[in-house]
mmCIF file of C-alpha atoms in Angstrom:
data_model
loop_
_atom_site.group_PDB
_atom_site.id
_atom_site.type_symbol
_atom_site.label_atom_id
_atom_site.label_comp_id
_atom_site.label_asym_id
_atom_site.label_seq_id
_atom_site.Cartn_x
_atom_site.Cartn_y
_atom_site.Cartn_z
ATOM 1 C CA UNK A 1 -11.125 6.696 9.689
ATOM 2 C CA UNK A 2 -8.335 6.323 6.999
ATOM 3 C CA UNK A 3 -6.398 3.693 9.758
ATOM 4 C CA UNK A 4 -9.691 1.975 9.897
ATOM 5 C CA UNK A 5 -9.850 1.561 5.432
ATOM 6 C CA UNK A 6 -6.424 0.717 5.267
ATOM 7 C CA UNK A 7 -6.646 -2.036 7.821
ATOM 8 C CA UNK A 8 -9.556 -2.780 5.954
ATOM 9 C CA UNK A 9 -8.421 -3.356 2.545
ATOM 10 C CA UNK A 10 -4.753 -4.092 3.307
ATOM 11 C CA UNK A 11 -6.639 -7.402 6.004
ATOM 12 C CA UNK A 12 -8.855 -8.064 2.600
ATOM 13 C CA UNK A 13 -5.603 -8.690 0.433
ATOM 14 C CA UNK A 14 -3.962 -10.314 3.343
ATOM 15 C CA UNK A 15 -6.954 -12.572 3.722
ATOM 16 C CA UNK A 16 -6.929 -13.493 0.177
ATOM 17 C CA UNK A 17 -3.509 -14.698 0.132
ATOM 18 C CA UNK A 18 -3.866 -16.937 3.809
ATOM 19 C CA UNK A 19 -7.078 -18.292 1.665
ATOM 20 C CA UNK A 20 -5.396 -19.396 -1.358
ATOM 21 C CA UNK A 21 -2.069 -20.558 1.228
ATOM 22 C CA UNK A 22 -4.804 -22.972 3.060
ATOM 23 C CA UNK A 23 -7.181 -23.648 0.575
ATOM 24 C CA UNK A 24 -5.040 -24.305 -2.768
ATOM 25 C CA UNK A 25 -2.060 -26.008 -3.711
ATOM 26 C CA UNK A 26 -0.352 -23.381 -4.628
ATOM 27 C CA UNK A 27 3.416 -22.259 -2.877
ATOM 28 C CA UNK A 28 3.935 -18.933 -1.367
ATOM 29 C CA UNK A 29 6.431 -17.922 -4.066
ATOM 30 C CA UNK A 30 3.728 -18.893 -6.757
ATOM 31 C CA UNK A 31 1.114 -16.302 -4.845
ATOM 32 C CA UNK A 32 3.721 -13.364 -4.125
ATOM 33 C CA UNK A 33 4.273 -13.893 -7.972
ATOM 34 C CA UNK A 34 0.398 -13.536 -9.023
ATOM 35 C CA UNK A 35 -0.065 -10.585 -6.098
ATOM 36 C CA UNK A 36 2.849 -8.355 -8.123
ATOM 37 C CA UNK A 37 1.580 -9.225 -11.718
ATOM 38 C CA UNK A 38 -2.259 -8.622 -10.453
ATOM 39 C CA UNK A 39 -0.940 -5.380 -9.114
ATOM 40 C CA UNK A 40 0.845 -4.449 -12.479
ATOM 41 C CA UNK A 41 -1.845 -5.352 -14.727
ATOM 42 C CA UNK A 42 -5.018 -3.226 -12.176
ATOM 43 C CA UNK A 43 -2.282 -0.368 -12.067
ATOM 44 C CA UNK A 44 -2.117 -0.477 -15.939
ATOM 45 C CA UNK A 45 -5.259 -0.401 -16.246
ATOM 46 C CA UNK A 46 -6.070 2.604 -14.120
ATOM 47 C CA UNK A 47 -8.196 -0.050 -11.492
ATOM 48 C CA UNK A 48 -5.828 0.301 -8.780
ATOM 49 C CA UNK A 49 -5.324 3.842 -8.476
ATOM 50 C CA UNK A 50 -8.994 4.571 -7.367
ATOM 51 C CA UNK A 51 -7.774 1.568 -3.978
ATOM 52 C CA UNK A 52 -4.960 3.438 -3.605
ATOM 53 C CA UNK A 53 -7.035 6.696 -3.192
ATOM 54 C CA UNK A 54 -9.507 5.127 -0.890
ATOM 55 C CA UNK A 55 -7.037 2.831 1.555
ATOM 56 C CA UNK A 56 -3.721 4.738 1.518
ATOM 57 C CA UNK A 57 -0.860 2.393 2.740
ATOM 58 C CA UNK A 58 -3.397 -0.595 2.962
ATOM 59 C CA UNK A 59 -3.621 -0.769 -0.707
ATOM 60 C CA UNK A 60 0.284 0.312 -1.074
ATOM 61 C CA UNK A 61 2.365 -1.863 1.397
ATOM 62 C CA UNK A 62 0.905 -5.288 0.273
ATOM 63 C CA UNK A 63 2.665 -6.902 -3.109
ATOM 64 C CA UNK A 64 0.414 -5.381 -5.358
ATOM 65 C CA UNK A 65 1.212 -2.123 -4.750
ATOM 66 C CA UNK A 66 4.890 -2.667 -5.187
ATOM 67 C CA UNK A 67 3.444 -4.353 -9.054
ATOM 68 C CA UNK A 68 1.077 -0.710 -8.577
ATOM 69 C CA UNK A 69 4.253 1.709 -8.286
ATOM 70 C CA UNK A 70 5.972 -0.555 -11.614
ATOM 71 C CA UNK A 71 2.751 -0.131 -14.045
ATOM 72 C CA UNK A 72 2.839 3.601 -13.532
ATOM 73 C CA UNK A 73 6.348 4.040 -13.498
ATOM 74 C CA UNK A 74 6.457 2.618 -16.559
ATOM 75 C CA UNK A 75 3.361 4.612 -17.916
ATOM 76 C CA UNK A 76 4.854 8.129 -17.094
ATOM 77 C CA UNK A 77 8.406 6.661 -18.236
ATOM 78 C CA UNK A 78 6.799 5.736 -21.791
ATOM 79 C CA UNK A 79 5.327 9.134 -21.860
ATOM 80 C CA UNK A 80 8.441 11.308 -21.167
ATOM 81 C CA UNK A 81 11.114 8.986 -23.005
ATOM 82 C CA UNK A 82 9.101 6.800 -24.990
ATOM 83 C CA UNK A 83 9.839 3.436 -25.473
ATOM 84 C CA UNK A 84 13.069 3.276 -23.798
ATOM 85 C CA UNK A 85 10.699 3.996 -20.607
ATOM 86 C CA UNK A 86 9.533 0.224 -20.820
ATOM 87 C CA UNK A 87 12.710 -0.566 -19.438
ATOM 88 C CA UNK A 88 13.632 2.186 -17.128
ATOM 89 C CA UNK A 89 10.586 3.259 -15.711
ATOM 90 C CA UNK A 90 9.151 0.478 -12.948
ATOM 91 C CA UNK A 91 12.929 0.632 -11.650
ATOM 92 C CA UNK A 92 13.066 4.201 -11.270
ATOM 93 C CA UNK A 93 9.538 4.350 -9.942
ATOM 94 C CA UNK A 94 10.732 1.647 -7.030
ATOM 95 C CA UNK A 95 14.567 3.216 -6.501
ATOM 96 C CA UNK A 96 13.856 3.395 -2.663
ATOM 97 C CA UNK A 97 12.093 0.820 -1.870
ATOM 98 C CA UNK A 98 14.602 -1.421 -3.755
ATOM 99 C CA UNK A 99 16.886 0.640 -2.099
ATOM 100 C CA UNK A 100 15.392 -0.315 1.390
ATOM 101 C CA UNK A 101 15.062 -3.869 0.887
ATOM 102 C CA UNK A 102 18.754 -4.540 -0.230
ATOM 103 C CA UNK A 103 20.463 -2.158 2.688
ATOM 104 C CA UNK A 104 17.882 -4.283 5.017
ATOM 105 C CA UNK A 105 19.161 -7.783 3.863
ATOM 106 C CA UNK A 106 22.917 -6.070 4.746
ATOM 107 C CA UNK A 107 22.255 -5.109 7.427
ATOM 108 C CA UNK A 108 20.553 -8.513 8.865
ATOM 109 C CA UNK A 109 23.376 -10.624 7.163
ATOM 110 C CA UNK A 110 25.687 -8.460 9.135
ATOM 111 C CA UNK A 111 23.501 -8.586 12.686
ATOM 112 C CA UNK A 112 22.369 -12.660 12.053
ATOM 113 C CA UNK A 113 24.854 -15.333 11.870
ATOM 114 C CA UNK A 114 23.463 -17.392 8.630
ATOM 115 C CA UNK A 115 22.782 -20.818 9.480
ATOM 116 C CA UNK A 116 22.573 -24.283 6.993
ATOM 117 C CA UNK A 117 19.431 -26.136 6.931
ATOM 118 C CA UNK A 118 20.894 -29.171 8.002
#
């Protein structure tokens, strides 16, 4: 049952962004941007958790969870070091996946031979 919610909601967010790729003018950059900031503002707010809770990784592996893991690193970083923890928290809260995503891009610019557009 829990692969069946987080296909679920994780195919929902998905969904929303193919929607607003075919349906608006907006670029792709423009709706990663608004997934991590709507993820950020429904994780300050306490919304998100409650998806999180109910979907697993289909609420955490889209964009807004990544803008999910920020808000409350931030929020526990504000409460242990105060407001210092504005700054320090959403980076410490996403170390490893950071972490992941930059030894990834390494590792494919060492695999891939880069290519120019034209």
């Amino acid at each position: 049952m829990d692969y069946l919610k987080a296909f679920l909601i994780g195919g929902l967010i998905c969904l929303i962004g193919q929607i607003l790729i075919d349906k608006t003018k907006l670029t792709p950059a423009r709706i990663l941007v608004t997934y991590l900031v709507v993820g950020i503002i429904l994780g300050a707010i306490g919304v998100y958790q409650p998806l999180v809770d109910f979907a697993g990784a289909g609420a955490t592996v889209p964009l807004t969870g990544f803008g999910n893991n920020l808000a409350k690193g931030v929020k526990e970083a504000v409460q242990q070091d105060g407001f210092l923890g504005i700054f320090t928290g959403g980076l410490k809260a996403a170390a490893g996946g950071i972490t992941a995503a930059v030894v990834a891009g390494f590792l494919c610019s060492l695999i891939f031979k880069p290519k120019d557009k034209n």
